[in-house]
Amino acid sequence: MAASAHRSTGTAAMSLSLFLLAAIAASSFPPADAQASSSCASHTFSSNQLYASCAALPRLGTTLHYNYTAAANTVAVAFRAPQTSKAGGWVAWGLNPNGTGMVGTQAVVAFRHSNGSLVAYPTLLDSYAPSMAPAGAAELAFPVSDVAAEYAKKGKEMVVYATVALPGKGSEFTHVWQQGSSVVDDVPAAHPTTGDNVLSTGTIDFSK
């Protein structure tokens, strides 16, 4: 009986020691979100533009930087996405004010035009096979301005910029982001329909 009690005490002490070691090891590293925030916050843009907030998005290796102005309920964004296609791909980011997926999203898209320039404009994702054509101001559900794009990291990353007048009075929205590997006749071609490309949506609160 004494031997059994001794073994139980020893086992408990070992378990406690292992728990404390694990806790110490875990405290040596910041949470994943903190690591992501620290990493994206250190990014330098070509224009030296500063953004108060950023989020390393969970799909497609993308990052969103933003400045939220509560008084005007606007947000200035810079969306960064890696480029893996030597032929030239496309990137897009947008808000869906009424849904939780792609359809109904108002986005800004950027790609390299056949004339060699980088173009960016607002577009409406009104179906699962949208035209990806430029949307005029009268077609937009909410105003978008200051749309621009550039390559970064020696062409390995594309950045699209925009200022969005947020619809309604809130600061929390469904946002959707995407990237494709090809552009045909100066129109972004369909993106893959598996993996991260169909999971690249989430909720963001610009006030946080």
mmCIF file with all atom_site columns, C-alpha atoms in Angstrom:
data_model
loop_
_atom_site.group_PDB
_atom_site.id
_atom_site.type_symbol
_atom_site.label_atom_id
_atom_site.label_alt_id
_atom_site.label_comp_id
_atom_site.label_asym_id
_atom_site.label_entity_id
_atom_site.label_seq_id
_atom_site.pdbx_PDB_ins_code
_atom_site.Cartn_x
_atom_site.Cartn_y
_atom_site.Cartn_z
_atom_site.occupancy
_atom_site.B_iso_or_equiv
_atom_site.pdbx_formal_charge
_atom_site.auth_seq_id
_atom_site.auth_comp_id
_atom_site.auth_asym_id
_atom_site.auth_atom_id
_atom_site.pdbx_PDB_model_num
ATOM 1   C CA . MET A 1 1   ? 0.000   0.000  0.000   1.00 0.00 ? 1   MET A CA 1
ATOM 2   C CA . ALA A 1 2   ? 2.828   2.405  0.887   1.00 0.00 ? 2   ALA A CA 1
ATOM 3   C CA . ALA A 1 3   ? 4.631   1.539  -2.338  1.00 0.00 ? 3   ALA A CA 1
ATOM 4   C CA . SER A 1 4   ? 1.453   2.215  -4.298  1.00 0.00 ? 4   SER A CA 1
ATOM 5   C CA . ALA A 1 5   ? 1.019   5.590  -2.609  1.00 0.00 ? 5   ALA A CA 1
ATOM 6   C CA . HIS A 1 6   ? 4.654   6.425  -3.373  1.00 0.00 ? 6   HIS A CA 1
ATOM 7   C CA . ARG A 1 7   ? 4.167   5.602  -7.064  1.00 0.00 ? 7   ARG A CA 1
ATOM 8   C CA . SER A 1 8   ? 1.004   7.748  -7.200  1.00 0.00 ? 8   SER A CA 1
ATOM 9   C CA . THR A 1 9   ? 2.799   10.700 -5.604  1.00 0.00 ? 9   THR A CA 1
ATOM 10  C CA . GLY A 1 10  ? 5.724   10.327 -8.012  1.00 0.00 ? 10  GLY A CA 1
ATOM 11  C CA . THR A 1 11  ? 3.400   10.174 -11.020 1.00 0.00 ? 11  THR A CA 1
ATOM 12  C CA . ALA A 1 12  ? 1.540   13.297 -9.879  1.00 0.00 ? 12  ALA A CA 1
ATOM 13  C CA . ALA A 1 13  ? 4.803   15.176 -9.352  1.00 0.00 ? 13  ALA A CA 1
ATOM 14  C CA . MET A 1 14  ? 6.035   14.186 -12.813 1.00 0.00 ? 14  MET A CA 1
ATOM 15  C CA . SER A 1 15  ? 2.748   15.257 -14.415 1.00 0.00 ? 15  SER A CA 1
ATOM 16  C CA . LEU A 1 16  ? 2.936   18.620 -12.649 1.00 0.00 ? 16  LEU A CA 1
ATOM 17  C CA . SER A 1 17  ? 6.550   19.093 -13.782 1.00 0.00 ? 17  SER A CA 1
ATOM 18  C CA . LEU A 1 18  ? 5.640   18.318 -17.395 1.00 0.00 ? 18  LEU A CA 1
ATOM 19  C CA . PHE A 1 19  ? 2.694   20.739 -17.217 1.00 0.00 ? 19  PHE A CA 1
ATOM 20  C CA . LEU A 1 20  ? 4.900   23.533 -15.857 1.00 0.00 ? 20  LEU A CA 1
ATOM 21  C CA . LEU A 1 21  ? 7.528   22.915 -18.542 1.00 0.00 ? 21  LEU A CA 1
ATOM 22  C CA . ALA A 1 22  ? 4.857   23.057 -21.235 1.00 0.00 ? 22  ALA A CA 1
ATOM 23  C CA . ALA A 1 23  ? 3.454   26.280 -19.802 1.00 0.00 ? 23  ALA A CA 1
ATOM 24  C CA . ILE A 1 24  ? 6.899   27.886 -19.688 1.00 0.00 ? 24  ILE A CA 1
ATOM 25  C CA . ALA A 1 25  ? 7.604   26.820 -23.273 1.00 0.00 ? 25  ALA A CA 1
ATOM 26  C CA . ALA A 1 26  ? 4.263   28.160 -24.479 1.00 0.00 ? 26  ALA A CA 1
ATOM 27  C CA . SER A 1 27  ? 4.838   31.504 -22.757 1.00 0.00 ? 27  SER A CA 1
ATOM 28  C CA . SER A 1 28  ? 8.076   31.909 -24.710 1.00 0.00 ? 28  SER A CA 1
ATOM 29  C CA . PHE A 1 29  ? 6.152   32.344 -27.966 1.00 0.00 ? 29  PHE A CA 1
ATOM 30  C CA . PRO A 1 30  ? 3.447   34.877 -28.802 1.00 0.00 ? 30  PRO A CA 1
ATOM 31  C CA . PRO A 1 31  ? 0.066   33.624 -29.978 1.00 0.00 ? 31  PRO A CA 1
ATOM 32  C CA . ALA A 1 32  ? -0.273  32.911 -33.705 1.00 0.00 ? 32  ALA A CA 1
ATOM 33  C CA . ASP A 1 33  ? -2.427  36.007 -34.180 1.00 0.00 ? 33  ASP A CA 1
ATOM 34  C CA . ALA A 1 34  ? 0.166   38.180 -32.450 1.00 0.00 ? 34  ALA A CA 1
ATOM 35  C CA . GLN A 1 35  ? 2.914   36.778 -34.667 1.00 0.00 ? 35  GLN A CA 1
ATOM 36  C CA . ALA A 1 36  ? 0.841   37.489 -37.767 1.00 0.00 ? 36  ALA A CA 1
ATOM 37  C CA . SER A 1 37  ? 0.020   41.033 -36.619 1.00 0.00 ? 37  SER A CA 1
ATOM 38  C CA . SER A 1 38  ? 3.650   41.769 -35.817 1.00 0.00 ? 38  SER A CA 1
ATOM 39  C CA . SER A 1 39  ? 4.761   40.440 -39.182 1.00 0.00 ? 39  SER A CA 1
ATOM 40  C CA . CYS A 1 40  ? 2.276   42.396 -41.296 1.00 0.00 ? 40  CYS A CA 1
ATOM 41  C CA . ALA A 1 41  ? 2.677   45.552 -39.216 1.00 0.00 ? 41  ALA A CA 1
ATOM 42  C CA . SER A 1 42  ? 6.365   45.720 -40.141 1.00 0.00 ? 42  SER A CA 1
ATOM 43  C CA . HIS A 1 43  ? 5.668   45.788 -43.889 1.00 0.00 ? 43  HIS A CA 1
ATOM 44  C CA . THR A 1 44  ? 6.870   48.879 -45.764 1.00 0.00 ? 44  THR A CA 1
ATOM 45  C CA . PHE A 1 45  ? 4.924   50.143 -48.765 1.00 0.00 ? 45  PHE A CA 1
ATOM 46  C CA . SER A 1 46  ? 6.569   51.825 -51.735 1.00 0.00 ? 46  SER A CA 1
ATOM 47  C CA . SER A 1 47  ? 4.846   55.131 -50.948 1.00 0.00 ? 47  SER A CA 1
ATOM 48  C CA . ASN A 1 48  ? 5.678   54.791 -47.236 1.00 0.00 ? 48  ASN A CA 1
ATOM 49  C CA . GLN A 1 49  ? 1.943   54.761 -46.555 1.00 0.00 ? 49  GLN A CA 1
ATOM 50  C CA . LEU A 1 50  ? 1.198   53.767 -42.966 1.00 0.00 ? 50  LEU A CA 1
ATOM 51  C CA . TYR A 1 51  ? -1.743  51.629 -41.899 1.00 0.00 ? 51  TYR A CA 1
ATOM 52  C CA . ALA A 1 52  ? -2.899  51.478 -38.297 1.00 0.00 ? 52  ALA A CA 1
ATOM 53  C CA . SER A 1 53  ? -4.202  47.910 -38.532 1.00 0.00 ? 53  SER A CA 1
ATOM 54  C CA . CYS A 1 54  ? -3.437  44.764 -40.465 1.00 0.00 ? 54  CYS A CA 1
ATOM 55  C CA . ALA A 1 55  ? -4.521  41.148 -40.607 1.00 0.00 ? 55  ALA A CA 1
ATOM 56  C CA . ALA A 1 56  ? -2.683  38.153 -41.997 1.00 0.00 ? 56  ALA A CA 1
ATOM 57  C CA . LEU A 1 57  ? -5.631  36.432 -43.661 1.00 0.00 ? 57  LEU A CA 1
ATOM 58  C CA . PRO A 1 58  ? -6.002  32.681 -43.114 1.00 0.00 ? 58  PRO A CA 1
ATOM 59  C CA . ARG A 1 59  ? -6.152  31.685 -46.807 1.00 0.00 ? 59  ARG A CA 1
ATOM 60  C CA . LEU A 1 60  ? -3.989  32.173 -49.915 1.00 0.00 ? 60  LEU A CA 1
ATOM 61  C CA . GLY A 1 61  ? -1.078  33.754 -48.033 1.00 0.00 ? 61  GLY A CA 1
ATOM 62  C CA . THR A 1 62  ? -2.683  37.181 -48.250 1.00 0.00 ? 62  THR A CA 1
ATOM 63  C CA . THR A 1 63  ? -2.616  40.236 -46.002 1.00 0.00 ? 63  THR A CA 1
ATOM 64  C CA . LEU A 1 64  ? -4.976  43.154 -45.479 1.00 0.00 ? 64  LEU A CA 1
ATOM 65  C CA . HIS A 1 65  ? -3.789  46.518 -44.154 1.00 0.00 ? 65  HIS A CA 1
ATOM 66  C CA . TYR A 1 66  ? -6.335  49.215 -43.319 1.00 0.00 ? 66  TYR A CA 1
ATOM 67  C CA . ASN A 1 67  ? -7.070  52.618 -41.822 1.00 0.00 ? 67  ASN A CA 1
ATOM 68  C CA . TYR A 1 68  ? -10.585 53.009 -40.454 1.00 0.00 ? 68  TYR A CA 1
ATOM 69  C CA . THR A 1 69  ? -12.079 56.495 -40.065 1.00 0.00 ? 69  THR A CA 1
ATOM 70  C CA . ALA A 1 70  ? -15.074 56.172 -37.757 1.00 0.00 ? 70  ALA A CA 1
ATOM 71  C CA . ALA A 1 71  ? -16.377 59.717 -38.248 1.00 0.00 ? 71  ALA A CA 1
ATOM 72  C CA . ALA A 1 72  ? -16.749 59.222 -42.001 1.00 0.00 ? 72  ALA A CA 1
ATOM 73  C CA . ASN A 1 73  ? -17.267 55.441 -41.770 1.00 0.00 ? 73  ASN A CA 1
ATOM 74  C CA . THR A 1 74  ? -14.656 54.835 -44.440 1.00 0.00 ? 74  THR A CA 1
ATOM 75  C CA . VAL A 1 75  ? -11.747 52.433 -44.653 1.00 0.00 ? 75  VAL A CA 1
ATOM 76  C CA . ALA A 1 76  ? -8.592  52.755 -46.727 1.00 0.00 ? 76  ALA A CA 1
ATOM 77  C CA . VAL A 1 77  ? -7.195  49.326 -47.550 1.00 0.00 ? 77  VAL A CA 1
ATOM 78  C CA . ALA A 1 78  ? -4.107  47.752 -49.058 1.00 0.00 ? 78  ALA A CA 1
ATOM 79  C CA . PHE A 1 79  ? -4.572  44.104 -49.997 1.00 0.00 ? 79  PHE A CA 1
ATOM 80  C CA . ARG A 1 80  ? -1.402  42.090 -50.640 1.00 0.00 ? 80  ARG A CA 1
ATOM 81  C CA . ALA A 1 81  ? -1.391  38.733 -52.425 1.00 0.00 ? 81  ALA A CA 1
ATOM 82  C CA . PRO A 1 82  ? 1.469   36.544 -53.658 1.00 0.00 ? 82  PRO A CA 1
ATOM 83  C CA . GLN A 1 83  ? 1.888   36.031 -57.397 1.00 0.00 ? 83  GLN A CA 1
ATOM 84  C CA . THR A 1 84  ? 3.028   32.612 -58.591 1.00 0.00 ? 84  THR A CA 1
ATOM 85  C CA . SER A 1 85  ? 2.185   32.857 -62.290 1.00 0.00 ? 85  SER A CA 1
ATOM 86  C CA . LYS A 1 86  ? 4.937   34.169 -64.553 1.00 0.00 ? 86  LYS A CA 1
ATOM 87  C CA . ALA A 1 87  ? 2.307   34.855 -67.216 1.00 0.00 ? 87  ALA A CA 1
ATOM 88  C CA . GLY A 1 88  ? 0.506   37.244 -64.876 1.00 0.00 ? 88  GLY A CA 1
ATOM 89  C CA . GLY A 1 89  ? -2.378  36.553 -62.551 1.00 0.00 ? 89  GLY A CA 1
ATOM 90  C CA . TRP A 1 90  ? -4.953  38.657 -60.758 1.00 0.00 ? 90  TRP A CA 1
ATOM 91  C CA . VAL A 1 91  ? -6.017  39.512 -57.220 1.00 0.00 ? 91  VAL A CA 1
ATOM 92  C CA . ALA A 1 92  ? -9.249  40.807 -55.718 1.00 0.00 ? 92  ALA A CA 1
ATOM 93  C CA . TRP A 1 93  ? -10.638 41.875 -52.372 1.00 0.00 ? 93  TRP A CA 1
ATOM 94  C CA . GLY A 1 94  ? -14.102 43.098 -51.472 1.00 0.00 ? 94  GLY A CA 1
ATOM 95  C CA . LEU A 1 95  ? -17.018 43.375 -49.084 1.00 0.00 ? 95  LEU A CA 1
ATOM 96  C CA . ASN A 1 96  ? -20.307 41.523 -49.112 1.00 0.00 ? 96  ASN A CA 1
ATOM 97  C CA . PRO A 1 97  ? -22.734 43.718 -47.136 1.00 0.00 ? 97  PRO A CA 1
ATOM 98  C CA . ASN A 1 98  ? -25.643 41.284 -47.267 1.00 0.00 ? 98  ASN A CA 1
ATOM 99  C CA . GLY A 1 99  ? -24.221 37.771 -47.517 1.00 0.00 ? 99  GLY A CA 1
ATOM 100 C CA . THR A 1 100 ? -21.447 35.491 -46.355 1.00 0.00 ? 100 THR A CA 1
ATOM 101 C CA . GLY A 1 101 ? -19.856 34.356 -49.608 1.00 0.00 ? 101 GLY A CA 1
ATOM 102 C CA . MET A 1 102 ? -18.694 35.448 -53.027 1.00 0.00 ? 102 MET A CA 1
ATOM 103 C CA . VAL A 1 103 ? -22.040 36.268 -54.671 1.00 0.00 ? 103 VAL A CA 1
ATOM 104 C CA . GLY A 1 104 ? -23.124 39.768 -53.734 1.00 0.00 ? 104 GLY A CA 1
ATOM 105 C CA . THR A 1 105 ? -19.589 41.007 -53.117 1.00 0.00 ? 105 THR A CA 1
ATOM 106 C CA . GLN A 1 106 ? -18.393 44.366 -54.396 1.00 0.00 ? 106 GLN A CA 1
ATOM 107 C CA . ALA A 1 107 ? -14.685 43.992 -55.020 1.00 0.00 ? 107 ALA A CA 1
ATOM 108 C CA . VAL A 1 108 ? -11.608 45.722 -56.352 1.00 0.00 ? 108 VAL A CA 1
ATOM 109 C CA . VAL A 1 109 ? -9.607  43.624 -58.808 1.00 0.00 ? 109 VAL A CA 1
ATOM 110 C CA . ALA A 1 110 ? -6.113  44.136 -60.210 1.00 0.00 ? 110 ALA A CA 1
ATOM 111 C CA . PHE A 1 111 ? -4.116  42.482 -62.999 1.00 0.00 ? 111 PHE A CA 1
ATOM 112 C CA . ARG A 1 112 ? -1.566  43.167 -65.706 1.00 0.00 ? 112 ARG A CA 1
ATOM 113 C CA . HIS A 1 113 ? -3.159  44.419 -68.915 1.00 0.00 ? 113 HIS A CA 1
ATOM 114 C CA . SER A 1 114 ? -1.973  43.172 -72.315 1.00 0.00 ? 114 SER A CA 1
ATOM 115 C CA . ASN A 1 115 ? -0.399  46.600 -72.901 1.00 0.00 ? 115 ASN A CA 1
ATOM 116 C CA . GLY A 1 116 ? 1.908   45.957 -69.955 1.00 0.00 ? 116 GLY A CA 1
ATOM 117 C CA . SER A 1 117 ? 0.258   48.290 -67.466 1.00 0.00 ? 117 SER A CA 1
ATOM 118 C CA . LEU A 1 118 ? -1.195  47.228 -64.147 1.00 0.00 ? 118 LEU A CA 1
ATOM 119 C CA . VAL A 1 119 ? -4.902  48.007 -63.973 1.00 0.00 ? 119 VAL A CA 1
ATOM 120 C CA . ALA A 1 120 ? -7.298  48.058 -61.031 1.00 0.00 ? 120 ALA A CA 1
ATOM 121 C CA . TYR A 1 121 ? -11.008 48.836 -60.777 1.00 0.00 ? 121 TYR A CA 1
ATOM 122 C CA . PRO A 1 122 ? -14.193 48.037 -58.823 1.00 0.00 ? 122 PRO A CA 1
ATOM 123 C CA . THR A 1 123 ? -16.268 45.095 -60.040 1.00 0.00 ? 123 THR A CA 1
ATOM 124 C CA . LEU A 1 124 ? -19.435 43.301 -58.998 1.00 0.00 ? 124 LEU A CA 1
ATOM 125 C CA . LEU A 1 125 ? -19.449 39.592 -58.161 1.00 0.00 ? 125 LEU A CA 1
ATOM 126 C CA . ASP A 1 126 ? -23.105 39.049 -58.942 1.00 0.00 ? 126 ASP A CA 1
ATOM 127 C CA . SER A 1 127 ? -22.898 35.315 -59.709 1.00 0.00 ? 127 SER A CA 1
ATOM 128 C CA . TYR A 1 128 ? -20.509 32.377 -59.559 1.00 0.00 ? 128 TYR A CA 1
ATOM 129 C CA . ALA A 1 129 ? -19.405 33.358 -63.079 1.00 0.00 ? 129 ALA A CA 1
ATOM 130 C CA . PRO A 1 130 ? -19.164 37.160 -62.885 1.00 0.00 ? 130 PRO A CA 1
ATOM 131 C CA . SER A 1 131 ? -18.068 39.208 -65.866 1.00 0.00 ? 131 SER A CA 1
ATOM 132 C CA . MET A 1 132 ? -15.222 40.806 -63.873 1.00 0.00 ? 132 MET A CA 1
ATOM 133 C CA . ALA A 1 133 ? -15.881 43.950 -65.917 1.00 0.00 ? 133 ALA A CA 1
ATOM 134 C CA . PRO A 1 134 ? -15.343 47.423 -64.481 1.00 0.00 ? 134 PRO A CA 1
ATOM 135 C CA . ALA A 1 135 ? -18.386 48.700 -62.590 1.00 0.00 ? 135 ALA A CA 1
ATOM 136 C CA . GLY A 1 136 ? -19.478 52.293 -63.016 1.00 0.00 ? 136 GLY A CA 1
ATOM 137 C CA . ALA A 1 137 ? -20.249 54.526 -60.064 1.00 0.00 ? 137 ALA A CA 1
ATOM 138 C CA . ALA A 1 138 ? -23.990 54.170 -60.650 1.00 0.00 ? 138 ALA A CA 1
ATOM 139 C CA . GLU A 1 139 ? -23.699 50.378 -60.397 1.00 0.00 ? 139 GLU A CA 1
ATOM 140 C CA . LEU A 1 140 ? -21.898 50.336 -57.070 1.00 0.00 ? 140 LEU A CA 1
ATOM 141 C CA . ALA A 1 141 ? -23.796 49.667 -53.862 1.00 0.00 ? 141 ALA A CA 1
ATOM 142 C CA . PHE A 1 142 ? -21.287 51.830 -51.974 1.00 0.00 ? 142 PHE A CA 1
ATOM 143 C CA . PRO A 1 143 ? -18.646 54.287 -53.224 1.00 0.00 ? 143 PRO A CA 1
ATOM 144 C CA . VAL A 1 144 ? -15.073 53.180 -53.858 1.00 0.00 ? 144 VAL A CA 1
ATOM 145 C CA . SER A 1 145 ? -12.243 55.587 -54.635 1.00 0.00 ? 145 SER A CA 1
ATOM 146 C CA . ASP A 1 146 ? -8.443  55.829 -54.816 1.00 0.00 ? 146 ASP A CA 1
ATOM 147 C CA . VAL A 1 147 ? -8.245  52.456 -56.569 1.00 0.00 ? 147 VAL A CA 1
ATOM 148 C CA . ALA A 1 148 ? -4.695  51.578 -57.617 1.00 0.00 ? 148 ALA A CA 1
ATOM 149 C CA . ALA A 1 149 ? -2.325  48.630 -57.815 1.00 0.00 ? 149 ALA A CA 1
ATOM 150 C CA . GLU A 1 150 ? 1.367   47.835 -57.926 1.00 0.00 ? 150 GLU A CA 1
ATOM 151 C CA . TYR A 1 151 ? 3.796   44.957 -57.890 1.00 0.00 ? 151 TYR A CA 1
ATOM 152 C CA . ALA A 1 152 ? 6.025   44.421 -54.864 1.00 0.00 ? 152 ALA A CA 1
ATOM 153 C CA . LYS A 1 153 ? 8.816   42.059 -53.883 1.00 0.00 ? 153 LYS A CA 1
ATOM 154 C CA . LYS A 1 154 ? 10.238  42.047 -57.421 1.00 0.00 ? 154 LYS A CA 1
ATOM 155 C CA . GLY A 1 155 ? 6.953   40.986 -58.949 1.00 0.00 ? 155 GLY A CA 1
ATOM 156 C CA . LYS A 1 156 ? 6.262   38.192 -56.472 1.00 0.00 ? 156 LYS A CA 1
ATOM 157 C CA . GLU A 1 157 ? 3.422   40.089 -54.828 1.00 0.00 ? 157 GLU A CA 1
ATOM 158 C CA . MET A 1 158 ? 0.586   42.304 -56.063 1.00 0.00 ? 158 MET A CA 1
ATOM 159 C CA . VAL A 1 159 ? -0.925  45.066 -53.958 1.00 0.00 ? 159 VAL A CA 1
ATOM 160 C CA . VAL A 1 160 ? -4.304  46.648 -54.628 1.00 0.00 ? 160 VAL A CA 1
ATOM 161 C CA . TYR A 1 161 ? -5.369  49.848 -52.866 1.00 0.00 ? 161 TYR A CA 1
ATOM 162 C CA . ALA A 1 162 ? -8.801  51.393 -52.366 1.00 0.00 ? 162 ALA A CA 1
ATOM 163 C CA . THR A 1 163 ? -10.836 53.621 -50.089 1.00 0.00 ? 163 THR A CA 1
ATOM 164 C CA . VAL A 1 164 ? -14.290 52.265 -49.329 1.00 0.00 ? 164 VAL A CA 1
ATOM 165 C CA . ALA A 1 165 ? -17.280 54.173 -47.972 1.00 0.00 ? 165 ALA A CA 1
ATOM 166 C CA . LEU A 1 166 ? -18.718 51.477 -45.733 1.00 0.00 ? 166 LEU A CA 1
ATOM 167 C CA . PRO A 1 167 ? -22.412 50.726 -46.224 1.00 0.00 ? 167 PRO A CA 1
ATOM 168 C CA . GLY A 1 168 ? -24.696 51.231 -43.250 1.00 0.00 ? 168 GLY A CA 1
ATOM 169 C CA . LYS A 1 169 ? -23.528 52.373 -39.841 1.00 0.00 ? 169 LYS A CA 1
ATOM 170 C CA . GLY A 1 170 ? -21.519 49.401 -38.631 1.00 0.00 ? 170 GLY A CA 1
ATOM 171 C CA . SER A 1 171 ? -17.852 48.476 -38.935 1.00 0.00 ? 171 SER A CA 1
ATOM 172 C CA . GLU A 1 172 ? -18.143 44.675 -39.130 1.00 0.00 ? 172 GLU A CA 1
ATOM 173 C CA . PHE A 1 173 ? -18.556 43.014 -42.530 1.00 0.00 ? 173 PHE A CA 1
ATOM 174 C CA . THR A 1 174 ? -18.064 39.838 -44.475 1.00 0.00 ? 174 THR A CA 1
ATOM 175 C CA . HIS A 1 175 ? -15.020 40.260 -46.678 1.00 0.00 ? 175 HIS A CA 1
ATOM 176 C CA . VAL A 1 176 ? -13.936 38.070 -49.559 1.00 0.00 ? 176 VAL A CA 1
ATOM 177 C CA . TRP A 1 177 ? -10.517 37.819 -51.143 1.00 0.00 ? 177 TRP A CA 1
ATOM 178 C CA . GLN A 1 178 ? -9.232  35.916 -54.141 1.00 0.00 ? 178 GLN A CA 1
ATOM 179 C CA . GLN A 1 179 ? -6.402  35.333 -56.574 1.00 0.00 ? 179 GLN A CA 1
ATOM 180 C CA . GLY A 1 180 ? -6.241  33.687 -59.982 1.00 0.00 ? 180 GLY A CA 1
ATOM 181 C CA . SER A 1 181 ? -3.352  32.571 -62.121 1.00 0.00 ? 181 SER A CA 1
ATOM 182 C CA . SER A 1 182 ? -4.432  33.779 -65.561 1.00 0.00 ? 182 SER A CA 1
ATOM 183 C CA . VAL A 1 183 ? -5.948  36.689 -67.459 1.00 0.00 ? 183 VAL A CA 1
ATOM 184 C CA . VAL A 1 184 ? -7.530  36.045 -70.894 1.00 0.00 ? 184 VAL A CA 1
ATOM 185 C CA . ASP A 1 185 ? -8.202  38.905 -73.315 1.00 0.00 ? 185 ASP A CA 1
ATOM 186 C CA . ASP A 1 186 ? -7.690  41.357 -70.462 1.00 0.00 ? 186 ASP A CA 1
ATOM 187 C CA . VAL A 1 187 ? -10.340 39.686 -68.312 1.00 0.00 ? 187 VAL A CA 1
ATOM 188 C CA . PRO A 1 188 ? -9.432  37.772 -65.111 1.00 0.00 ? 188 PRO A CA 1
ATOM 189 C CA . ALA A 1 189 ? -10.065 34.076 -65.741 1.00 0.00 ? 189 ALA A CA 1
ATOM 190 C CA . ALA A 1 190 ? -11.832 31.768 -63.299 1.00 0.00 ? 190 ALA A CA 1
ATOM 191 C CA . HIS A 1 191 ? -9.936  30.882 -60.139 1.00 0.00 ? 191 HIS A CA 1
ATOM 192 C CA . PRO A 1 192 ? -9.551  27.286 -58.886 1.00 0.00 ? 192 PRO A CA 1
ATOM 193 C CA . THR A 1 193 ? -12.696 25.864 -57.313 1.00 0.00 ? 193 THR A CA 1
ATOM 194 C CA . THR A 1 194 ? -10.979 23.775 -54.662 1.00 0.00 ? 194 THR A CA 1
ATOM 195 C CA . GLY A 1 195 ? -8.874  24.354 -51.562 1.00 0.00 ? 195 GLY A CA 1
ATOM 196 C CA . ASP A 1 196 ? -8.203  27.831 -50.230 1.00 0.00 ? 196 ASP A CA 1
ATOM 197 C CA . ASN A 1 197 ? -9.778  29.504 -53.248 1.00 0.00 ? 197 ASN A CA 1
ATOM 198 C CA . VAL A 1 198 ? -13.250 28.458 -52.094 1.00 0.00 ? 198 VAL A CA 1
ATOM 199 C CA . LEU A 1 199 ? -12.562 29.180 -48.429 1.00 0.00 ? 199 LEU A CA 1
ATOM 200 C CA . SER A 1 200 ? -11.221 32.712 -48.719 1.00 0.00 ? 200 SER A CA 1
ATOM 201 C CA . THR A 1 201 ? -13.939 34.570 -46.861 1.00 0.00 ? 201 THR A CA 1
ATOM 202 C CA . GLY A 1 202 ? -14.373 35.755 -43.299 1.00 0.00 ? 202 GLY A CA 1
ATOM 203 C CA . THR A 1 203 ? -15.638 38.484 -40.997 1.00 0.00 ? 203 THR A CA 1
ATOM 204 C CA . ILE A 1 204 ? -13.685 41.630 -40.191 1.00 0.00 ? 204 ILE A CA 1
ATOM 205 C CA . ASP A 1 205 ? -14.395 44.461 -37.771 1.00 0.00 ? 205 ASP A CA 1
ATOM 206 C CA . PHE A 1 206 ? -12.508 47.521 -39.015 1.00 0.00 ? 206 PHE A CA 1
ATOM 207 C CA . SER A 1 207 ? -12.860 49.262 -35.654 1.00 0.00 ? 207 SER A CA 1
ATOM 208 C CA . LYS A 1 208 ? -10.594 46.674 -33.996 1.00 0.00 ? 208 LYS A CA 1
#
